[in-house]
Short mmCIF file of C-alpha atoms and ligand atoms in Angstrom, two decimals:
data_model
loop_
_atom_site.label_atom_id
_atom_site.label_comp_id
_atom_site.label_asym_id
_atom_site.label_seq_id
_atom_site.Cartn_x
_atom_site.Cartn_y
_atom_site.Cartn_z
CA MET A 21 60.59 31.42 -23.93
CA LYS A 22 57.63 32.68 -25.97
CA ALA A 23 58.63 36.32 -25.55
CA GLN A 24 62.19 35.62 -26.69
CA LEU A 25 61.01 33.71 -29.75
CA LEU A 26 58.54 36.43 -30.69
CA GLU A 27 61.36 38.97 -30.54
CA LYS A 28 63.52 36.81 -32.77
CA PHE A 29 60.64 36.31 -35.19
CA LYS A 30 60.13 40.06 -35.51
CA GLU A 31 63.83 40.57 -35.99
CA ILE A 32 63.92 38.12 -38.91
CA TYR A 33 60.56 38.67 -40.57
CA GLY A 34 59.56 42.16 -39.38
CA ASP A 35 56.73 43.18 -37.12
CA ASN A 36 53.31 43.58 -38.63
CA GLY A 37 50.95 41.57 -36.44
CA GLY A 38 49.16 38.26 -36.97
CA ILE A 39 51.80 36.23 -35.15
CA CYS A 40 50.81 32.86 -33.61
CA ALA A 41 52.83 30.61 -31.26
CA TYR A 42 52.75 26.84 -30.65
CA PHE A 43 54.53 24.04 -28.79
CA ALA A 44 54.69 20.28 -29.37
CA PRO A 45 56.61 17.96 -27.00
CA GLY A 46 59.02 15.11 -27.57
CA ARG A 47 58.34 11.79 -25.88
CA VAL A 48 59.93 9.03 -23.89
CA ASN A 49 58.55 5.52 -24.19
CA LEU A 50 58.41 3.64 -20.89
CA ILE A 51 57.80 0.22 -22.46
CA GLY A 52 56.37 -1.27 -25.67
CA GLU A 53 59.17 -0.81 -28.18
CA HIS A 54 58.82 -1.72 -31.86
CA THR A 55 55.30 -2.89 -31.14
CA ASP A 56 53.36 0.00 -32.68
CA TYR A 57 53.74 -1.11 -36.31
CA ASN A 58 53.17 -4.72 -35.22
CA GLY A 59 49.62 -4.12 -34.02
CA GLY A 60 50.66 -4.00 -30.38
CA HIS A 61 50.59 -1.60 -27.45
CA VAL A 62 52.91 1.21 -26.40
CA PHE A 63 53.26 3.23 -23.20
CA PRO A 64 54.92 6.59 -23.91
CA CYS A 65 54.64 9.95 -22.21
CA ALA A 66 55.13 13.46 -23.50
CA LEU A 67 58.09 15.44 -22.21
CA THR A 68 58.29 19.09 -21.27
CA LEU A 69 61.10 19.34 -23.82
CA GLY A 70 59.93 19.84 -27.38
CA THR A 71 59.64 22.13 -30.37
CA TYR A 72 58.38 25.70 -30.40
CA GLY A 73 57.00 27.36 -33.52
CA ILE A 74 56.08 30.97 -34.31
CA ALA A 75 54.30 31.73 -37.56
CA ARG A 76 52.48 34.34 -39.60
CA LYS A 77 50.47 34.06 -42.79
CA ARG A 78 51.86 35.62 -45.95
CA GLU A 79 50.01 37.29 -48.80
CA ASP A 80 51.61 35.02 -51.41
CA LYS A 81 52.38 31.30 -51.64
CA ARG A 82 55.96 31.55 -50.38
CA LEU A 83 57.20 29.57 -47.41
CA ARG A 84 60.05 30.87 -45.31
CA PHE A 85 61.58 28.80 -42.55
CA PHE A 86 64.20 29.71 -39.97
CA SER A 87 65.43 27.45 -37.19
CA LEU A 88 67.31 28.71 -34.17
CA ASN A 89 68.90 25.25 -34.03
CA PHE A 90 70.42 25.77 -37.48
CA GLU A 91 70.99 29.51 -37.49
CA ASN A 92 73.90 29.15 -39.90
CA LEU A 93 71.49 27.91 -42.58
CA GLY A 94 69.61 31.20 -42.47
CA VAL A 95 66.12 31.53 -43.91
CA ILE A 96 65.26 28.57 -46.15
CA GLU A 97 62.70 29.45 -48.78
CA SER A 98 60.22 27.32 -50.60
CA ASP A 99 56.85 27.60 -52.27
CA LEU A 100 53.47 25.97 -51.75
CA ASN A 101 53.31 25.38 -55.49
CA ASP A 102 56.33 23.12 -55.26
CA LEU A 103 56.26 20.87 -52.24
CA THR A 104 58.53 18.13 -53.56
CA PRO A 105 61.19 17.01 -51.05
CA TYR A 106 64.85 17.51 -51.89
CA LYS A 107 68.00 16.92 -49.90
CA GLU A 108 69.19 20.53 -49.74
CA ALA A 109 65.92 21.53 -48.07
CA GLY A 110 67.34 19.79 -44.96
CA TRP A 111 65.15 20.04 -41.87
CA THR A 112 62.46 21.98 -43.77
CA ASN A 113 61.47 18.70 -45.44
CA TYR A 114 59.60 17.94 -42.19
CA PRO A 115 57.31 20.98 -42.16
CA LYS A 116 56.94 20.80 -45.93
CA GLY A 117 56.00 17.12 -45.64
CA VAL A 118 53.20 17.96 -43.22
CA MET A 119 51.92 20.72 -45.54
CA TRP A 120 52.02 18.28 -48.42
CA ALA A 121 50.13 15.68 -46.35
CA PHE A 122 47.41 18.20 -45.45
CA GLU A 123 47.00 19.07 -49.11
CA GLU A 124 46.88 15.37 -50.03
CA ARG A 125 43.91 15.06 -47.69
CA GLY A 126 42.16 17.97 -49.32
CA TYR A 127 43.08 20.67 -46.79
CA LYS A 128 44.35 23.36 -49.14
CA LEU A 129 46.64 26.04 -47.77
CA SER A 130 45.37 29.34 -49.13
CA CYS A 131 48.64 31.19 -48.52
CA GLY A 132 52.25 30.71 -47.50
CA LEU A 133 53.81 31.21 -44.06
CA ASP A 134 56.81 32.72 -42.34
CA VAL A 135 57.93 30.25 -39.68
CA LEU A 136 60.46 30.33 -36.85
CA ILE A 137 61.35 27.09 -35.07
CA TYR A 138 63.25 26.34 -31.91
CA GLY A 139 63.63 22.90 -30.37
CA ASN A 140 65.19 21.95 -27.04
CA ILE A 141 65.16 18.19 -27.55
CA PRO A 142 68.79 17.17 -27.94
CA ASN A 143 69.49 16.41 -31.59
CA GLY A 144 69.45 12.77 -32.64
CA SER A 145 68.62 11.63 -29.12
CA GLY A 146 65.70 9.41 -30.10
CA LEU A 147 63.30 11.54 -28.08
CA SER A 148 61.22 12.34 -31.17
CA SER A 149 62.35 15.75 -32.26
CA SER A 150 61.07 15.07 -35.78
CA ALA A 151 57.65 13.85 -34.63
CA SER A 152 57.33 16.92 -32.41
CA LEU A 153 58.14 19.16 -35.37
CA GLU A 154 55.52 17.38 -37.49
CA VAL A 155 52.85 17.67 -34.81
CA LEU A 156 53.78 21.30 -34.21
CA ILE A 157 53.24 22.12 -37.88
CA GLY A 158 49.99 20.13 -37.91
CA LEU A 159 48.65 22.16 -34.99
CA MET A 160 49.87 25.38 -36.62
CA LEU A 161 47.98 24.62 -39.84
CA LYS A 162 44.84 23.52 -37.98
CA ASP A 163 44.83 26.71 -35.93
CA MET A 164 45.87 29.24 -38.56
CA PHE A 165 43.74 27.91 -41.42
CA GLY A 166 40.82 26.71 -39.30
CA PHE A 167 41.01 23.10 -40.53
CA ASP A 168 38.58 20.71 -38.86
CA VAL A 169 41.09 18.04 -37.82
CA SER A 170 41.42 16.36 -34.43
CA MET A 171 44.69 16.00 -32.55
CA ILE A 172 44.65 12.29 -33.47
CA ASP A 173 44.28 13.29 -37.15
CA ILE A 174 47.30 15.56 -36.69
CA ALA A 175 49.29 12.62 -35.34
CA LEU A 176 48.22 10.45 -38.29
CA ILE A 177 49.01 13.19 -40.81
CA GLY A 178 52.46 13.60 -39.22
CA GLN A 179 53.11 9.87 -39.48
CA TYR A 180 51.83 9.84 -43.08
CA SER A 181 54.20 12.64 -44.03
CA GLU A 182 57.14 10.90 -42.38
CA ASN A 183 56.31 7.61 -44.16
CA ASN A 184 55.57 9.04 -47.58
CA TYR A 185 57.56 12.26 -47.79
CA ASN A 186 60.58 11.71 -45.55
CA GLY A 187 61.06 7.99 -46.15
CA CYS A 188 61.00 6.56 -42.64
CA ASN A 189 58.34 3.93 -42.23
CA CYS A 190 57.72 4.79 -38.56
CA GLY A 191 54.70 3.72 -36.53
CA ILE A 192 52.22 6.06 -34.82
CA MET A 193 53.66 6.16 -31.29
CA ASP A 194 55.79 9.31 -31.44
CA GLN A 195 53.31 11.57 -33.18
CA PHE A 196 50.49 10.25 -30.99
CA ALA A 197 52.40 10.95 -27.79
CA SER A 198 53.33 14.45 -28.95
CA ALA A 199 49.78 15.31 -30.01
CA MET A 200 47.87 13.58 -27.20
CA GLY A 201 50.20 13.71 -24.19
CA LYS A 202 48.83 14.59 -20.78
CA LYS A 203 50.70 16.10 -17.87
CA ASP A 204 51.81 13.49 -15.30
CA HIS A 205 50.30 10.64 -17.32
CA ALA A 206 51.59 8.00 -19.71
CA ILE A 207 49.44 6.99 -22.67
CA PHE A 208 48.48 3.33 -22.91
CA LEU A 209 47.83 3.09 -26.63
CA ASP A 210 46.62 0.19 -28.72
CA ALA A 211 48.44 1.13 -31.90
CA ASN A 212 46.17 -1.11 -33.94
CA THR A 213 42.84 0.48 -33.03
CA LEU A 214 44.17 3.79 -31.65
CA LYS A 215 42.12 3.20 -28.51
CA TYR A 216 43.96 4.79 -25.63
CA GLU A 217 43.81 5.38 -21.94
CA TYR A 218 45.77 7.78 -19.73
CA ALA A 219 47.58 6.18 -16.81
CA PRO A 220 48.73 8.42 -13.98
CA VAL A 221 52.44 8.06 -13.37
CA VAL A 222 52.75 8.76 -9.69
CA LEU A 223 56.05 7.42 -8.46
CA GLU A 224 56.20 8.47 -4.87
CA ASP A 225 59.75 7.53 -4.09
CA ALA A 226 61.30 7.28 -7.55
CA LYS A 227 62.05 9.33 -10.64
CA ILE A 228 62.20 8.59 -14.35
CA VAL A 229 65.67 9.41 -15.62
CA ILE A 230 66.69 9.58 -19.28
CA VAL A 231 70.34 9.09 -20.15
CA ASN A 232 71.47 10.28 -23.55
CA SER A 233 74.35 8.18 -24.90
CA LYS A 234 75.04 10.95 -27.43
CA VAL A 235 75.60 8.45 -30.18
CA LYS A 236 73.45 7.95 -33.22
CA HIS A 237 74.47 5.24 -35.61
CA SER A 238 73.96 5.92 -39.27
CA LEU A 239 71.86 2.85 -40.01
CA VAL A 240 68.88 4.11 -38.01
CA ASP A 241 66.32 4.59 -40.77
CA SER A 242 67.35 1.73 -43.01
CA ALA A 243 67.65 -0.79 -40.15
CA TYR A 244 64.29 0.41 -38.82
CA ASN A 245 62.65 -0.23 -42.17
CA ASP A 246 64.40 -3.65 -42.34
CA ARG A 247 62.94 -4.67 -38.97
CA ARG A 248 59.53 -3.65 -40.16
CA ASN A 249 59.84 -5.72 -43.32
CA GLU A 250 61.10 -8.74 -41.38
CA CYS A 251 58.07 -8.56 -39.10
CA GLU A 252 55.71 -8.22 -42.03
CA THR A 253 57.15 -11.33 -43.65
CA ALA A 254 56.99 -13.24 -40.37
CA LEU A 255 53.34 -12.25 -40.01
CA LYS A 256 52.55 -13.56 -43.52
CA GLU A 257 54.25 -16.86 -42.69
CA LEU A 258 52.26 -17.18 -39.46
CA GLN A 259 49.04 -16.35 -41.29
CA GLU A 260 49.55 -19.55 -43.31
CA VAL A 261 48.86 -21.54 -40.14
CA ILE A 262 46.87 -19.31 -37.81
CA ASP A 263 44.11 -16.74 -38.24
CA ILE A 264 45.63 -13.46 -37.02
CA GLN A 265 45.67 -9.88 -38.31
CA THR A 266 48.83 -8.67 -36.56
CA LEU A 267 51.63 -10.02 -34.36
CA GLY A 268 49.92 -8.16 -31.53
CA ASP A 269 47.10 -10.71 -31.71
CA LEU A 270 49.37 -13.44 -30.36
CA THR A 271 50.01 -14.49 -26.78
CA GLU A 272 53.38 -15.99 -25.91
CA GLU A 273 51.81 -19.48 -25.90
CA LEU A 274 50.21 -19.09 -29.32
CA PHE A 275 53.48 -17.77 -30.69
CA GLU A 276 55.48 -20.70 -29.32
CA ALA A 277 52.97 -23.19 -30.71
CA ASN A 278 53.13 -21.70 -34.22
CA LYS A 279 56.58 -20.14 -34.55
CA ASP A 280 57.94 -22.90 -36.76
CA ALA A 281 55.84 -21.49 -39.59
CA ILE A 282 58.43 -18.67 -39.72
CA LYS A 283 61.11 -19.97 -42.00
CA SER A 284 64.12 -17.95 -40.87
CA GLU A 285 65.74 -17.79 -37.48
CA ILE A 286 66.17 -14.02 -37.69
CA ARG A 287 62.53 -13.41 -38.52
CA GLN A 288 61.55 -15.74 -35.70
CA LYS A 289 63.55 -13.63 -33.26
CA ARG A 290 62.03 -10.40 -34.56
CA ALA A 291 58.49 -11.74 -34.28
CA LYS A 292 59.21 -13.18 -30.85
CA HIS A 293 60.23 -9.74 -29.64
CA ALA A 294 57.10 -8.13 -31.08
CA VAL A 295 54.82 -10.68 -29.41
CA TYR A 296 56.55 -10.84 -26.04
CA GLU A 297 57.10 -7.08 -25.85
CA ASN A 298 53.43 -6.47 -26.44
CA GLN A 299 52.51 -8.89 -23.65
CA ARG A 300 55.12 -7.27 -21.40
CA THR A 301 53.54 -3.89 -22.03
CA LEU A 302 50.11 -5.17 -20.98
CA LYS A 303 51.66 -6.62 -17.81
CA ALA A 304 53.62 -3.44 -17.09
CA VAL A 305 50.56 -1.20 -17.33
CA GLN A 306 48.72 -3.54 -14.96
CA ALA A 307 51.71 -3.49 -12.60
CA LEU A 308 51.62 0.30 -12.53
CA LYS A 309 47.88 0.24 -11.78
CA ASP A 310 48.63 -2.17 -8.92
CA ASN A 311 51.35 0.17 -7.68
CA ASP A 312 53.91 -2.60 -8.23
CA VAL A 313 56.81 -0.49 -9.46
CA GLU A 314 59.30 -3.32 -8.82
CA LEU A 315 57.50 -5.54 -11.33
CA PHE A 316 57.31 -2.63 -13.78
CA GLY A 317 61.10 -2.32 -13.49
CA LYS A 318 61.68 -6.03 -14.08
CA LEU A 319 59.57 -5.86 -17.23
CA MET A 320 61.63 -2.87 -18.42
CA ASN A 321 64.81 -4.91 -17.93
CA ALA A 322 63.33 -7.85 -19.85
CA SER A 323 62.32 -5.43 -22.61
CA HIS A 324 65.93 -4.35 -22.96
CA VAL A 325 67.23 -7.91 -23.16
CA SER A 326 64.73 -8.68 -25.89
CA LEU A 327 65.56 -5.51 -27.85
CA ARG A 328 69.26 -6.29 -27.52
CA ASP A 329 69.21 -10.01 -28.34
CA ASP A 330 66.11 -10.71 -30.42
CA TYR A 331 65.33 -7.42 -32.11
CA GLU A 332 68.99 -6.37 -32.25
CA VAL A 333 68.42 -2.63 -32.09
CA SER A 334 70.76 -1.81 -29.22
CA CYS A 335 74.43 -0.90 -29.52
CA ASP A 336 77.55 -1.04 -27.31
CA GLU A 337 77.18 2.43 -25.83
CA ILE A 338 73.55 1.84 -24.85
CA ASP A 339 74.33 -1.61 -23.42
CA ILE A 340 77.06 -0.03 -21.31
CA LEU A 341 74.58 2.48 -19.89
CA VAL A 342 71.96 -0.17 -19.19
CA ASN A 343 74.46 -2.58 -17.60
CA LEU A 344 75.81 0.21 -15.39
CA ALA A 345 72.25 1.11 -14.38
CA TRP A 346 71.41 -2.50 -13.55
CA GLU A 347 74.48 -2.66 -11.30
CA THR A 348 73.63 0.58 -9.50
CA GLU A 349 71.90 0.54 -6.13
CA GLY A 350 68.40 2.01 -6.18
CA VAL A 351 67.69 1.40 -9.89
CA ILE A 352 64.29 -0.25 -10.30
CA GLY A 353 64.53 -0.81 -14.06
CA SER A 354 66.45 0.38 -17.10
CA ARG A 355 66.19 -0.10 -20.86
CA ILE A 356 66.85 1.45 -24.23
CA THR A 357 64.03 3.73 -25.36
CA GLY A 358 62.90 4.70 -28.87
CA GLY A 359 63.91 3.32 -32.23
CA GLY A 360 67.42 2.27 -31.17
CA PHE A 361 71.00 2.17 -32.55
CA GLY A 362 71.99 4.88 -30.10
CA GLY A 363 69.91 7.58 -28.50
CA CYS A 364 68.72 7.23 -24.92
CA THR A 365 67.99 4.85 -22.09
CA VAL A 366 65.13 5.29 -19.64
CA SER A 367 65.47 4.21 -16.03
CA ILE A 368 63.36 4.30 -12.91
CA VAL A 369 65.59 5.34 -10.03
CA LYS A 370 64.75 5.68 -6.34
CA ASN A 371 64.75 9.33 -5.24
CA ASP A 372 67.63 8.94 -2.82
CA ALA A 373 69.75 7.16 -5.44
CA VAL A 374 69.36 9.68 -8.27
CA ASP A 375 72.47 11.70 -7.39
CA SER A 376 74.72 8.65 -7.15
CA PHE A 377 73.13 7.24 -10.35
CA VAL A 378 74.08 10.38 -12.25
CA ALA A 379 77.57 10.51 -10.73
CA THR A 380 78.38 6.82 -11.18
CA LEU A 381 76.99 6.39 -14.68
CA GLY A 382 78.43 9.74 -15.74
CA ALA A 383 81.96 8.87 -14.63
CA GLN A 384 81.96 5.25 -15.79
CA TYR A 385 80.41 6.01 -19.17
CA ARG A 386 83.03 8.71 -19.79
CA GLU A 387 85.76 6.27 -18.89
CA LYS A 388 84.44 3.40 -21.02
CA VAL A 389 83.20 5.31 -24.06
CA GLY A 390 85.32 8.44 -24.07
CA HIS A 391 82.64 11.09 -24.12
CA GLU A 392 80.01 12.48 -21.75
CA ALA A 393 76.48 11.17 -21.38
CA GLU A 394 73.65 13.59 -20.61
CA PHE A 395 71.01 13.11 -17.93
CA TYR A 396 67.45 14.42 -17.76
CA ILE A 397 65.03 13.91 -14.91
CA VAL A 398 61.69 13.53 -16.62
CA ASP A 399 58.76 15.85 -16.13
CA ILE A 400 55.77 14.45 -17.98
CA GLY A 401 54.26 17.29 -19.93
CA GLN A 402 51.15 18.24 -21.87
CA GLY A 403 50.60 17.35 -25.55
CA ALA A 404 50.86 19.93 -28.34
CA HIS A 405 49.18 23.25 -27.62
CA VAL A 406 48.77 26.85 -28.66
CA LEU A 407 50.96 29.17 -26.61
C1 GLA B 27 60.56 5.09 -33.55
C2 GLA B 27 59.26 5.14 -34.35
C3 GLA B 27 58.07 4.67 -33.51
C4 GLA B 27 58.35 3.33 -32.86
C5 GLA B 27 59.72 3.35 -32.16
C6 GLA B 27 60.11 1.99 -31.62
O1 GLA B 27 60.54 6.02 -32.52
O2 GLA B 27 59.02 6.44 -34.81
O3 GLA B 27 56.91 4.59 -34.31
O4 GLA B 27 58.27 2.28 -33.77
O5 GLA B 27 60.75 3.78 -33.01
O6 GLA B 27 59.25 1.60 -30.61
#
């Protein structure tokens, strides 16, 4: 892959040395959905799919970007002296946002860059292609300009740029998983303190399978921000009656005892999800430590029900995939993964059932929805790195 991308880079920008190469992965979240911005825990892992970047410093302040995923757009130019986002800049608003965020923190870029990008995360699949692009650029800047930033700083800078430059109020999970992923491990992250632990994911007789519904509903960003606001309001209402900093501070019992402080039914449902999902995540990580994959699967199923009914971030196509999975022999657990309103499901499937899982879900999904789903057997990969 690297050799091919280097060739392409030279073809577009010419060959005069100083070329650097990087990779940052996408992620799949096993459990702990919509908990990161609620002071709770998440349990994602980095994929081997992700975003590649090749770059070289320039002598001036120009920025030139080319993506092999959007070849028809050609080279998109910009300038370090003008890093304001604008719609026509398209995908380059992500790398520019990260550059802007570095500069905001006092890390000045002394010159521009020529950049080539290629990503193999399916577009709009909810497997964090944008976070992987942000982390990729963060690593590129750290390495090429010698900035003294940690990989966790790179994740935070990526999130900051997405929140303040690209307008999605996302939590830290995706960037953290991309920057800090570890091969064959999931990351048990307390999104409130950023304390984390790697948990080996050794499933002897099962595989993690992602199914891409290949739908992305348009309300993704706005509905995401709405959920966040609803949870913030619910937290304020709870704080009138109980001393907590985040919804993640609550157990199920404490929530039930105080939930009437939340004055709308919808907000009560949202907060309930945040609290219960966080507790489910703690239980799931313990189950994995105890080698109790069956319990892990049951908690995944409960996570889906809660995301569907209380948080209301699922959609028909995803529910069809999850229901089909639940009905299929050899499926230990299945749920929506990521922000929602389309994208992917994640399932744990017994080794000897994987082929029939793919065949059955593939055929039935096509019949019910009218287009193909895509299947990926997960390999848990390493976090962002220099190539
Ligand atoms: C998106 C966000 C994450 C997280 C998930 C839901 O992927 O980027 O921060 O909130 O949704 O768990």
